[in-house]
XYZ file of C-alpha atoms in Angstrom:
785
model
C 5.152 66.635 -105.638
C 5.503 62.990 -104.435
C 7.239 61.221 -101.931
C 9.308 57.795 -102.200
C 6.146 55.918 -101.237
C 4.357 57.419 -104.181
C 2.022 59.666 -102.043
C 1.196 63.007 -103.430
C 2.293 65.642 -101.287
C 0.645 69.417 -101.587
C 3.079 71.994 -100.197
C 1.393 75.024 -98.429
C 3.649 78.236 -98.095
C 3.263 80.797 -95.363
C 0.236 83.063 -95.641
C 0.784 85.622 -92.993
C -2.602 86.770 -92.981
C -3.457 83.311 -91.381
C -1.647 84.747 -88.216
C -3.535 83.582 -84.939
C -2.788 84.705 -81.522
C -3.782 83.315 -78.284
C -2.428 83.729 -74.790
C 1.143 82.614 -73.854
C 1.462 79.273 -72.239
C 2.781 78.875 -68.753
C 4.346 75.519 -68.835
C 6.446 73.633 -71.463
C 6.284 69.993 -72.702
C 3.640 67.410 -71.346
C 1.644 65.072 -73.334
C 0.913 67.436 -76.008
C 4.760 67.645 -76.785
C 4.446 63.932 -77.150
C 1.635 63.957 -79.402
C 3.245 66.535 -81.653
C 6.663 64.530 -82.011
C 4.890 61.535 -83.026
C 2.524 63.432 -85.477
C 5.333 65.146 -87.211
C 7.280 62.120 -87.428
C 4.372 59.866 -89.002
C 3.679 62.805 -91.401
C 7.316 63.198 -92.670
C 8.553 59.678 -92.551
C 5.658 57.164 -92.006
C 5.311 54.407 -89.169
C 8.523 52.402 -89.982
C 11.075 55.118 -90.406
C 9.905 56.900 -87.367
C 9.632 53.980 -85.007
C 13.133 52.682 -86.171
C 14.807 55.592 -85.805
C 13.058 57.603 -82.696
C 13.871 55.147 -80.184
C 17.552 55.152 -81.170
C 18.026 58.730 -80.511
C 20.701 59.555 -77.851
C 21.196 55.956 -77.079
C 24.385 54.010 -76.654
C 25.352 53.157 -80.117
C 22.530 54.744 -81.596
C 22.134 58.088 -83.384
C 22.916 61.436 -81.882
C 19.931 63.722 -82.156
C 20.376 66.221 -85.068
C 19.009 68.980 -82.990
C 20.702 70.663 -80.031
C 23.984 69.923 -78.228
C 22.395 69.012 -74.617
C 24.065 66.054 -73.335
C 22.997 62.845 -71.752
C 23.993 60.880 -68.678
C 27.157 58.983 -68.684
C 27.066 57.605 -65.052
C 23.993 55.311 -65.337
C 21.446 53.863 -67.585
C 19.502 56.302 -69.762
C 15.729 56.572 -70.141
C 13.936 54.984 -73.007
C 13.134 58.156 -74.332
C 16.132 60.482 -74.450
C 14.581 63.184 -76.940
C 12.354 66.026 -76.915
C 9.733 67.199 -79.064
C 12.098 69.356 -81.099
C 14.645 66.630 -81.381
C 11.606 64.531 -82.810
C 10.711 67.266 -85.283
C 14.608 67.325 -86.303
C 14.639 63.665 -86.684
C 11.339 63.767 -88.938
C 12.575 66.616 -91.162
C 15.816 64.273 -91.875
C 13.727 61.112 -92.328
C 11.265 62.657 -94.463
C 10.308 60.412 -97.546
C 9.593 63.563 -99.472
C 12.155 63.952 -102.220
C 13.256 66.962 -104.393
C 14.216 65.050 -107.781
C 15.648 66.169 -110.768
C 12.072 66.461 -112.009
C 11.099 68.685 -109.230
C 13.914 71.115 -110.146
C 13.008 71.118 -113.689
C 9.359 72.150 -112.607
C 10.719 74.981 -110.349
C 12.749 77.743 -112.154
C 15.104 80.009 -109.944
C 12.701 82.948 -110.495
C 9.876 80.839 -108.812
C 11.979 79.505 -105.990
C 13.412 82.952 -104.933
C 9.932 83.808 -104.356
C 9.120 80.846 -101.758
C 9.700 81.055 -98.038
C 12.157 78.834 -96.356
C 9.603 76.827 -94.857
C 8.224 75.948 -98.505
C 11.850 75.124 -99.798
C 12.361 72.857 -96.614
C 9.169 71.132 -97.137
C 9.997 70.222 -100.363
C 11.995 67.126 -99.279
C 15.472 65.582 -99.496
C 17.757 66.225 -102.569
C 18.206 63.022 -104.665
C 21.003 63.966 -107.328
C 23.979 66.377 -107.525
C 22.733 69.462 -109.464
C 24.200 72.456 -111.111
C 23.176 75.872 -112.595
C 25.396 78.093 -114.553
C 25.186 81.818 -115.134
C 22.354 82.568 -117.378
C 20.556 79.412 -116.927
C 17.185 79.280 -115.301
C 17.037 75.955 -113.926
C 19.390 73.555 -111.697
C 20.038 70.461 -113.880
C 21.321 66.924 -112.856
C 24.988 66.314 -113.177
C 27.097 63.144 -112.300
C 29.328 63.306 -109.158
C 32.425 63.109 -111.661
C 31.209 66.279 -113.470
C 30.389 67.919 -110.096
C 33.962 67.250 -108.840
C 35.732 68.071 -111.923
C 34.018 71.618 -112.138
C 34.953 72.195 -108.582
C 38.374 71.335 -109.074
C 38.783 73.622 -112.217
C 37.173 76.744 -110.353
C 39.380 76.171 -107.236
C 42.410 75.538 -109.090
C 41.799 78.664 -111.369
C 42.015 81.202 -108.356
C 44.095 81.494 -105.171
C 43.546 79.749 -101.707
C 42.745 83.296 -100.058
C 39.859 83.627 -102.550
C 38.369 80.277 -101.289
C 36.090 80.041 -98.331
C 34.859 76.866 -96.649
C 31.816 77.486 -94.319
C 30.634 74.737 -91.742
C 27.310 73.871 -90.203
C 27.177 72.702 -86.508
C 25.719 69.471 -87.445
C 28.801 68.305 -89.293
C 30.224 65.144 -87.461
C 33.998 65.390 -85.960
C 35.567 63.299 -88.804
C 34.042 65.042 -91.162
C 34.967 68.513 -89.857
C 38.585 67.147 -89.314
C 39.058 66.163 -93.158
C 37.249 69.536 -94.085
C 39.856 71.632 -92.280
C 42.623 69.426 -93.394
C 41.530 70.087 -97.016
C 41.212 73.771 -96.506
C 44.927 74.112 -94.965
C 46.270 71.557 -97.496
C 44.881 73.900 -100.366
C 46.497 77.070 -98.322
C 43.741 78.789 -96.516
C 42.180 79.368 -93.014
C 39.111 80.747 -94.269
C 37.039 78.221 -92.215
C 34.038 79.988 -90.910
C 31.343 78.351 -89.119
C 28.052 78.824 -87.565
C 29.832 79.473 -84.039
C 30.791 82.699 -85.406
C 27.034 83.681 -85.230
C 26.235 82.157 -81.940
C 28.883 81.523 -79.260
C 31.990 82.845 -80.520
C 31.666 85.601 -77.959
C 31.703 82.763 -75.325
C 35.103 81.167 -76.375
C 36.389 84.576 -76.757
C 35.533 85.540 -73.210
C 36.494 82.215 -71.590
C 40.010 81.485 -73.355
C 41.700 84.391 -71.885
C 40.049 84.293 -68.345
C 40.000 80.251 -67.825
C 41.993 79.061 -70.438
C 39.480 77.026 -72.254
C 36.596 78.386 -74.546
C 34.197 75.595 -73.389
C 31.847 74.946 -70.221
C 33.485 73.666 -67.098
C 30.413 71.440 -65.780
C 29.005 67.930 -66.086
C 25.366 67.200 -66.271
C 25.643 65.766 -62.720
C 26.965 69.100 -61.541
C 24.019 70.821 -62.964
C 21.709 68.355 -61.354
C 23.401 68.766 -58.016
C 24.078 72.540 -57.864
C 23.104 74.699 -55.192
C 22.156 77.469 -57.301
C 21.779 77.772 -61.170
C 21.325 80.626 -62.929
C 19.754 80.191 -66.567
C 20.407 83.576 -68.533
C 19.504 84.903 -71.961
C 18.263 81.321 -72.752
C 14.794 79.777 -73.756
C 15.448 76.003 -72.868
C 11.792 74.917 -73.451
C 12.281 75.314 -77.232
C 16.077 75.393 -77.756
C 17.327 72.862 -75.374
C 14.070 71.104 -73.711
C 15.827 67.971 -72.225
C 17.649 70.758 -70.080
C 14.275 71.283 -68.238
C 14.465 67.646 -66.754
C 17.991 68.709 -65.303
C 16.794 71.730 -63.772
C 13.730 70.056 -62.356
C 15.938 67.369 -60.877
C 18.332 70.113 -59.448
C 15.271 71.629 -57.712
C 14.237 68.237 -56.244
C 17.868 67.946 -54.859
C 17.257 71.166 -53.074
C 18.812 73.421 -55.663
C 17.366 76.967 -56.538
C 16.970 78.071 -60.199
C 17.147 81.738 -61.172
C 15.875 82.482 -64.631
C 17.165 86.002 -66.165
C 15.374 86.797 -69.661
C 13.384 89.593 -71.431
C 10.481 87.250 -72.042
C 8.714 84.989 -69.542
C 9.164 82.011 -71.755
C 7.083 78.852 -70.745
C 10.283 76.554 -70.320
C 11.563 78.976 -67.770
C 8.341 78.712 -65.562
C 6.800 75.369 -65.221
C 7.815 71.756 -66.950
C 5.366 68.978 -67.590
C 7.905 65.918 -67.967
C 5.852 63.311 -69.770
C 8.052 60.535 -68.281
C 7.311 61.376 -64.673
C 4.105 61.260 -62.363
C 4.392 65.172 -61.803
C 4.440 65.776 -65.467
C 0.922 64.521 -65.845
C -0.420 67.043 -63.356
C -2.148 70.170 -64.638
C 0.443 72.587 -63.615
C 3.739 70.373 -63.825
C 6.698 71.356 -62.047
C 8.040 74.639 -61.215
C 11.419 75.262 -63.168
C 12.704 78.965 -61.742
C 12.403 80.015 -58.279
C 12.994 83.398 -59.382
C 12.506 85.182 -62.737
C 13.961 88.473 -63.253
C 12.638 90.095 -66.419
C 15.558 92.067 -67.498
C 16.130 94.547 -70.488
C 17.830 93.291 -73.646
C 21.494 94.120 -73.151
C 21.304 94.770 -69.133
C 22.951 91.582 -68.034
C 26.276 93.213 -67.576
C 24.832 95.882 -65.286
C 23.214 92.917 -63.277
C 26.420 90.945 -62.838
C 28.422 94.231 -61.844
C 25.756 94.770 -59.119
C 25.864 91.082 -57.842
C 29.648 91.270 -57.584
C 29.209 94.545 -55.758
C 26.857 92.860 -53.302
C 29.114 89.871 -52.740
C 31.761 92.177 -51.775
C 29.829 94.177 -49.375
C 28.631 90.884 -47.627
C 32.169 89.614 -47.358
C 33.452 93.015 -45.738
C 30.503 92.724 -43.305
C 31.170 88.892 -42.363
C 34.823 88.436 -43.649
C 35.340 84.727 -44.658
C 31.540 83.787 -44.992
C 31.042 84.820 -48.893
C 34.254 84.856 -51.080
C 36.721 81.922 -51.452
C 39.955 83.875 -50.453
C 42.212 80.839 -50.408
C 41.151 80.032 -54.124
C 41.335 83.685 -55.175
C 45.025 84.065 -53.615
C 46.199 80.734 -54.926
C 44.576 80.381 -58.334
C 43.505 83.766 -59.512
C 44.969 87.205 -60.539
C 43.541 90.615 -60.678
C 41.157 90.560 -57.751
C 42.417 93.525 -56.296
C 41.417 95.825 -59.219
C 38.129 93.900 -59.525
C 37.489 94.522 -55.904
C 38.141 98.205 -56.259
C 36.064 98.479 -59.578
C 32.970 96.904 -57.713
C 33.365 99.041 -54.470
C 30.790 101.540 -55.565
C 27.746 101.086 -57.643
C 25.384 103.478 -59.136
C 22.037 102.048 -58.310
C 19.881 104.546 -60.443
C 21.820 103.625 -63.502
C 21.875 99.739 -62.493
C 17.785 100.092 -62.530
C 17.937 102.022 -65.873
C 20.085 99.495 -67.513
C 18.398 96.157 -66.301
C 14.728 97.527 -65.942
C 14.889 95.780 -62.372
C 14.216 97.121 -58.869
C 17.158 97.477 -56.522
C 15.324 95.084 -54.059
C 14.874 92.281 -56.812
C 18.607 92.530 -57.229
C 19.483 92.375 -53.613
C 17.390 89.455 -53.173
C 19.406 87.412 -55.762
C 22.501 88.726 -54.297
C 21.585 87.025 -50.924
C 20.907 83.805 -52.786
C 24.307 84.022 -54.535
C 26.175 84.902 -51.336
C 24.572 81.882 -49.511
C 25.507 79.412 -52.227
C 28.652 77.304 -52.026
C 28.250 75.869 -55.432
C 26.865 78.014 -58.351
C 26.485 77.454 -62.001
C 25.738 80.185 -64.770
C 24.238 78.800 -68.016
C 23.871 81.225 -70.773
C 23.104 81.088 -74.648
C 22.679 83.633 -77.562
C 20.680 86.314 -75.367
C 24.290 86.857 -74.025
C 26.354 86.308 -76.826
C 25.022 88.632 -79.431
C 25.420 92.111 -78.572
C 28.190 94.645 -78.871
C 29.429 94.096 -75.102
C 28.857 90.388 -75.012
C 32.452 89.505 -74.352
C 32.552 91.807 -71.302
C 29.374 90.570 -70.237
C 30.489 87.004 -70.153
C 33.883 88.115 -68.407
C 31.462 89.356 -65.672
C 30.081 85.972 -65.222
C 33.581 84.336 -64.844
C 34.255 87.068 -62.306
C 31.360 86.153 -60.278
C 32.382 82.511 -60.591
C 36.062 83.280 -59.460
C 35.120 85.428 -56.576
C 33.500 82.226 -54.918
C 35.769 79.714 -56.292
C 33.246 77.983 -58.435
C 35.497 75.998 -60.647
C 36.746 72.442 -60.140
C 34.313 71.342 -57.320
C 30.843 69.580 -57.690
C 27.974 71.456 -58.762
C 29.789 74.629 -59.685
C 31.079 76.253 -62.933
C 30.470 77.993 -66.461
C 27.962 76.394 -68.731
C 27.564 78.171 -72.015
C 24.864 76.011 -73.724
C 25.797 75.362 -77.141
C 23.124 75.236 -79.794
C 23.468 72.680 -82.830
C 24.406 69.235 -82.022
C 28.193 69.148 -82.941
C 29.241 72.828 -83.084
C 31.439 72.569 -80.075
C 32.879 69.347 -81.862
C 33.754 71.187 -85.095
C 35.843 73.541 -83.038
C 37.630 71.003 -81.190
C 38.542 69.251 -84.469
C 39.987 72.215 -86.176
C 37.189 74.282 -87.677
C 38.250 77.953 -86.924
C 39.438 80.637 -88.919
C 42.072 81.627 -86.286
C 43.797 78.409 -85.551
C 46.367 78.041 -82.754
C 50.206 77.416 -83.583
C 49.825 74.197 -81.565
C 47.024 72.769 -83.897
C 48.553 73.845 -87.188
C 52.285 72.317 -86.116
C 50.322 68.911 -85.156
C 48.576 69.096 -88.411
C 51.788 69.760 -90.431
C 53.695 66.875 -88.493
C 50.997 64.440 -88.984
C 50.402 64.890 -92.791
C 53.694 66.209 -94.058
C 51.981 69.715 -95.211
C 52.677 73.200 -94.620
C 49.474 74.822 -93.161
C 48.952 78.630 -93.699
C 49.629 80.648 -90.736
C 47.375 83.792 -91.546
C 44.110 83.958 -89.989
C 41.163 83.626 -92.255
C 37.684 84.997 -92.724
C 34.907 84.624 -90.145
C 31.165 84.239 -91.299
C 30.759 88.231 -91.226
C 34.052 88.819 -92.991
C 33.175 86.233 -95.401
C 30.147 88.127 -96.311
C 31.709 91.371 -96.572
C 34.270 89.777 -98.836
C 31.884 88.048 -101.035
C 30.061 91.223 -101.545
C 33.141 92.855 -102.622
C 33.772 90.339 -105.182
C 36.870 89.038 -103.312
C 35.646 85.373 -102.899
C 35.851 83.223 -105.989
C 34.683 79.951 -104.454
C 32.377 79.572 -101.340
C 31.958 75.804 -100.097
C 29.201 75.093 -97.541
C 29.342 72.010 -95.639
C 25.652 71.879 -94.368
C 24.094 75.173 -93.217
C 22.405 78.148 -94.983
C 24.322 81.223 -94.571
C 21.937 83.173 -96.732
C 19.482 83.203 -94.178
C 21.772 82.454 -90.964
C 23.855 85.566 -91.220
C 23.108 89.337 -90.632
C 22.172 91.971 -93.391
C 20.304 89.701 -95.664
C 20.150 91.705 -98.537
C 24.087 92.188 -98.326
C 24.467 88.473 -97.720
C 22.631 87.473 -100.675
C 24.293 90.032 -103.038
C 27.746 88.234 -101.686
C 26.598 84.966 -102.620
C 25.357 85.999 -106.111
C 28.837 87.947 -107.055
C 30.857 84.736 -106.061
C 32.159 82.659 -109.122
C 31.184 79.214 -107.730
C 28.992 78.306 -104.804
C 28.904 74.699 -103.453
C 26.383 73.275 -101.012
C 26.693 69.941 -99.428
C 23.328 69.808 -98.323
C 20.240 67.377 -97.728
C 17.256 69.675 -98.475
C 16.575 72.652 -100.756
C 17.409 76.119 -98.866
C 17.443 79.749 -99.377
C 21.244 79.678 -100.101
C 20.743 77.376 -103.093
C 18.327 80.028 -104.959
C 20.656 83.047 -104.232
C 23.382 81.324 -105.543
C 26.823 81.960 -107.251
C 27.324 82.587 -110.987
C 27.689 78.588 -111.007
C 26.341 76.810 -108.297
C 26.642 73.080 -107.475
C 24.369 71.048 -104.893
C 25.970 67.835 -103.417
C 23.322 65.911 -101.760
C 24.789 63.928 -98.820
C 23.653 61.381 -96.344
C 21.742 62.513 -93.122
C 22.893 61.577 -89.694
C 20.005 58.781 -89.423
C 21.009 57.332 -92.829
C 22.976 54.181 -93.164
C 26.375 54.826 -94.498
C 27.594 51.292 -95.573
C 29.164 51.954 -99.075
C 32.517 51.218 -98.111
C 35.161 48.402 -98.470
C 34.811 47.528 -95.053
C 31.211 47.813 -94.647
C 28.910 50.192 -92.574
C 30.614 53.108 -90.951
C 29.875 55.378 -87.819
C 30.888 59.039 -86.885
C 31.208 60.808 -83.755
C 29.939 64.042 -81.933
C 30.829 66.185 -78.959
C 27.844 67.526 -76.562
C 28.013 70.712 -74.707
C 29.739 69.223 -71.697
C 32.816 67.860 -73.730
C 31.561 64.233 -74.047
C 32.365 62.561 -77.179
C 30.194 59.735 -78.360
C 29.525 57.641 -81.592
C 26.357 58.136 -83.895
C 25.287 55.799 -86.658
C 22.357 56.083 -88.780
C 20.394 52.846 -89.871
C 17.660 54.021 -92.237
C 17.613 53.275 -95.952
C 18.497 56.490 -97.884
C 15.861 57.952 -99.948
C 18.400 57.965 -102.888
C 21.059 55.840 -104.296
C 22.885 58.919 -105.520
C 23.795 60.348 -101.999
C 27.254 60.321 -100.829
C 28.554 60.446 -97.312
C 30.251 63.817 -96.056
C 33.533 62.254 -95.774
C 33.555 60.546 -99.101
C 32.605 64.171 -100.660
C 35.166 65.783 -98.759
C 37.764 63.299 -100.200
C 36.597 63.304 -103.721
C 36.857 67.248 -103.632
C 40.347 67.357 -102.402
C 41.468 64.719 -104.888
C 39.885 66.714 -107.662
C 41.734 69.762 -106.568
C 45.092 68.707 -105.057
C 45.495 65.804 -107.549
C 46.256 62.041 -106.843
C 50.176 62.775 -105.665
C 49.129 64.896 -102.719
C 50.859 63.968 -99.524
C 47.451 63.080 -97.772
C 45.660 59.973 -98.514
C 42.202 60.980 -98.744
C 40.756 57.846 -100.165
C 42.064 55.754 -97.248
C 40.020 57.965 -95.015
C 36.841 57.986 -96.678
C 37.081 54.272 -97.070
C 37.560 53.767 -93.460
C 36.585 56.266 -90.562
C 39.022 54.617 -88.271
C 41.890 55.934 -90.201
C 40.432 59.455 -89.666
C 39.999 58.858 -86.049
C 43.593 57.470 -85.828
C 44.865 60.722 -87.353
C 42.761 62.707 -84.890
C 44.400 60.953 -81.992
C 47.638 62.235 -82.680
C 46.714 65.521 -83.615
C 43.584 66.724 -81.350
C 44.588 66.832 -77.714
C 42.372 64.601 -75.446
C 41.358 62.168 -78.104
C 44.176 59.709 -77.722
C 43.353 56.049 -78.277
C 40.280 57.592 -80.105
C 39.009 54.396 -81.682
C 38.827 52.375 -78.693
C 37.503 55.092 -76.456
C 34.508 56.134 -78.552
C 33.498 52.415 -78.872
C 32.674 52.705 -75.118
C 29.191 52.597 -73.917
C 28.890 56.118 -73.460
C 31.890 57.506 -75.370
C 34.256 59.415 -73.225
C 35.013 62.917 -71.599
C 37.577 65.331 -73.199
C 40.030 66.903 -70.559
C 38.978 70.250 -68.916
C 41.545 71.594 -66.635
C 39.574 74.225 -64.547
C 36.961 71.483 -64.150
C 39.358 68.528 -63.487
C 42.072 70.207 -61.766
C 41.425 73.985 -61.144
C 44.096 74.827 -63.412
C 44.020 77.812 -65.961
C 46.081 77.779 -69.155
C 45.845 81.399 -69.176
C 48.930 83.778 -70.022
C 49.470 84.020 -66.043
C 48.458 80.341 -65.593
C 45.761 81.762 -63.196
C 42.170 82.546 -63.432
C 41.891 85.904 -64.632
C 39.698 88.654 -63.202
C 38.604 91.542 -65.467
C 37.568 95.071 -65.058
C 35.582 96.816 -67.998
C 33.374 99.617 -67.873
C 29.554 99.393 -67.627
C 27.752 99.202 -70.880
C 24.003 98.650 -71.710
C 21.678 99.334 -74.729
C 20.105 102.667 -74.572
C 17.788 103.235 -77.892
C 17.700 106.679 -79.527
C 14.450 108.813 -79.111
C 11.456 106.797 -80.700
C 13.179 103.766 -80.842
C 13.052 100.029 -78.885
C 15.663 97.538 -78.724
C 14.719 94.375 -80.988
C 16.095 91.106 -80.148
C 15.674 87.954 -82.572
C 14.595 84.626 -81.448
C 13.392 81.137 -82.661
C 9.983 80.001 -82.700
C 9.094 76.582 -81.070
C 8.503 74.982 -84.541
C 11.915 76.009 -85.577
C 15.472 74.999 -85.436
C 17.913 77.916 -86.637
C 16.898 78.391 -90.391
C 14.969 75.036 -90.546
C 11.297 75.513 -90.058
C 9.267 72.386 -88.689
C 5.887 74.080 -88.795
C 4.189 77.415 -87.890
C 3.106 76.922 -84.407
C 4.927 78.913 -81.788
C 2.381 77.303 -79.415
C 4.283 78.409 -76.044
C 4.130 82.054 -76.989
C 0.424 81.864 -78.425
C 1.657 82.614 -82.170
C 0.746 80.272 -85.092
C 0.139 80.450 -88.924
C 2.379 83.614 -89.636
C 6.091 84.519 -88.789
C 6.326 88.305 -89.421
C 5.481 89.582 -85.905
C 6.818 92.042 -83.525
C 6.213 91.097 -79.924
C 5.807 94.471 -77.950
C 4.753 95.259 -74.569
C 1.001 96.897 -74.165
C 2.579 100.067 -72.725
C 5.119 100.545 -75.494
C 2.480 99.734 -78.122
C 0.099 102.470 -76.689
C 3.104 105.048 -76.490
C 4.100 104.373 -80.192
C 0.574 105.085 -81.433
C -0.124 101.741 -83.011
C -2.641 99.148 -82.478
C -2.248 95.702 -81.316
C -1.946 93.539 -84.593
C -1.465 96.375 -87.060
C 0.632 95.858 -89.892
C 3.972 98.167 -90.075
C 7.145 98.453 -91.615
C 10.159 98.228 -89.567
C 13.367 100.427 -89.620
C 16.563 99.862 -88.048
C 19.220 102.473 -87.342
C 23.027 101.902 -86.775
C 25.820 103.968 -87.618
C 23.815 106.665 -89.482
C 22.272 103.948 -91.915
C 18.529 102.484 -92.156
C 17.726 99.181 -93.069
C 14.077 98.097 -93.584
C 11.798 95.129 -93.327
C 8.325 95.342 -94.633
C 4.941 94.014 -93.369
C 5.471 93.103 -89.610
C 2.401 92.779 -87.414
C 2.657 94.251 -83.916
C 1.420 91.966 -81.283
C 0.948 92.810 -77.834
C 2.879 90.626 -75.427
C 4.523 90.640 -71.999
C 8.023 91.456 -73.102
C 10.371 93.731 -71.118
C 9.603 97.296 -71.264
C 11.591 99.193 -74.095
C 12.369 95.786 -75.771
C 10.548 94.022 -78.775
C 11.109 90.484 -80.175
C 10.702 89.104 -83.660
C 11.541 85.975 -85.466
C 14.871 84.959 -86.985
C 15.759 84.846 -89.904
C 12.948 87.181 -91.013
C 14.313 90.031 -88.661
C 17.888 89.448 -89.870
C 17.511 91.959 -92.675
C 17.426 94.674 -89.912
C 20.818 93.645 -88.439
C 23.492 95.641 -90.216
C 26.755 93.932 -91.002
C 28.658 96.306 -88.786
C 26.665 95.714 -85.704
C 28.717 92.986 -84.080
C 30.176 92.110 -80.848
C 33.520 93.488 -80.115
C 36.373 91.009 -80.008
C 34.338 88.063 -81.210
C 32.743 89.696 -84.369
C 29.314 87.859 -83.705
C 26.388 89.732 -85.426
C 24.410 91.818 -83.031
C 21.082 89.960 -83.197
C 20.132 91.016 -79.892
C 21.022 94.700 -80.192
C 19.007 96.142 -82.850
C 17.592 99.691 -82.621
C 14.208 99.891 -84.250
C 11.081 102.249 -85.140
C 7.944 101.613 -86.869
C 6.248 103.292 -89.755
C 2.631 103.247 -90.606
C 1.370 101.402 -93.786
C -1.650 102.467 -95.554
C -3.011 98.916 -95.366
C -1.902 98.418 -91.759
C -5.397 97.581 -90.579
C -6.373 95.105 -93.615
C -7.126 91.570 -92.804
C -7.146 92.412 -89.169
C -9.360 90.045 -87.231
C -11.090 90.851 -83.846
C -8.191 91.504 -81.331
C -8.595 91.456 -77.585
C -6.134 91.891 -74.900
C -3.927 88.648 -74.241
C -1.593 90.081 -71.877
C -1.375 88.169 -68.230
C 0.946 89.066 -65.393
C 4.068 86.965 -65.334
C 3.660 84.277 -62.711
């Protein structure tokens, strides 16, 4: 294939026999990260596009990084470089000059594309034209935008609203999300699943009834000036690298960082900040003062033990540990909580956590002494059957010491994709509140449906049952993002029409519905100026509730791309007709019109157009943080009591968690180098503790089939390499999405329905070819430092 510059690009796919393993690294970032960032940018987009876009990332009136949702400072001047290595990779993927033209699609039948990996598909470049394939056809073919929208309109009008589902990726900007939910509700459905269903849904489900808001309650400045920060079930060195700078700043200010994770990730150990003198040193700065290598799923047991210790210490020295005044005035349920934590089974706690009592008691001392504590967590907490209960235990610990509404304290669920939090704020949710629906109806003169819709897991199940006729995906790649891959793909293929608003080819395009349409859209870094009033900008919300503008400036790789708001508007017109109550074209022409509507519908966005044009945007209100107020049923912070639960694998099984590589963001693969863990060239690996490896009777680097067990059923994934690695005992790890095939569709978190990507019970089966292509192997395990 070729790119827009006429350069020939040879695409290489993954060869698992190229797997190379070296010892895991003990620090993250450094000059190596800088070199990789620029190398990837130049390789994908060339000098001009890379330089013109890279130094505008996360700058005022610049472009918001299309990677993670970590915030930037809003209290002072920002650094010239406000991006990380993986942010630069995300930018390079979007800035690429490689193109998937109609000729490219003509050269690649679906039968060939289905055998390609997601890495190969993504490296094929930006889609340049609307494409369609009908039942019985072998290739996608180019179509006009008019034909695309006409076909979509015909299919949606031929069915009923409840048989249509509208999925959203976290990279969708606020204005587009608002229009998208308005379209779905104007049609008559709340089938609005999104990627949050698969990641932090457990966080919102736990936080809303306990503190009255489904978001974090801290600012960046809080984190950097906290006395004690817990980083739990999270790998910031890969998933939120700029967080490392904030943790380092916290420690410089005298704070203590406690990392809790089954893997000794490089970013949890040391950080080489290339923008500071310390970052040029051989070892960099230490990030975590304490590292607890906990078993997967043992976090609730740890938090209950810490609660027990706090109450013991308070009983020994009344008035020194818990915030009695705050508890009595601002919370409910403390007496029941205190009674539940009065006794603790230490033997079971050690079994559940894999930690020694002395380790936990030491952390209890740190927590008891802290007057300002923050708990940060991510998917290592949210993707287990008891995730919601585990997060509620975090809330209990924060409430008992009054760690809301004061500097340096609070809850910090670290969101993933750059606008996943904003999408929910602006209406993307299958379970909307009555207040939101009333505001939408009043603003637009429509009647929104009240019945809750399908989340991502329910959508998969309904598609597989043949109950969905139309599936529209605004970004994303649900075929690989969701659990139970075979079931998910079968569901897509049973659907009458699948529509993908996309920038690049992905797996969902090739396991498509009976008819499938791909609508190529502008990326976040592309110039969006085909409007009567000229160039437009959009907005995003970061992980700490700051809304800011984002505006691309690069020349799009094709004249046939449309902006997402324009696509939504034209789709709505094709389905609902020109006489509908909503003026879709007005919003598509001028995004200020969208923001004016938002300012009257979305609480906290009043005077949106003026405030978003401020240098750093504006912060949404947050009652627990701002006023120590809790919008729960009782109007107070709610203590909860739940029985202890942890993951206990059946005989002969280990607990598998899925994870990203360092060269990956969700289902997008930037490359094949997970260098912090010492894995490169291949992705079908199982990281396993050497003692578990020996006990299982397999050899390091042996090729096995992996079998998961759930509810009396088994799922199988073939040809994975076992790699000896310093994981927690009894726990193994594999890359997402390759291991998604092992996650049964019914293995979900209670209440939130989030897939159990961190709770898979697996065993291994020997293969006849298990030792083939096996290079010399030596022990790579070193003690965790």
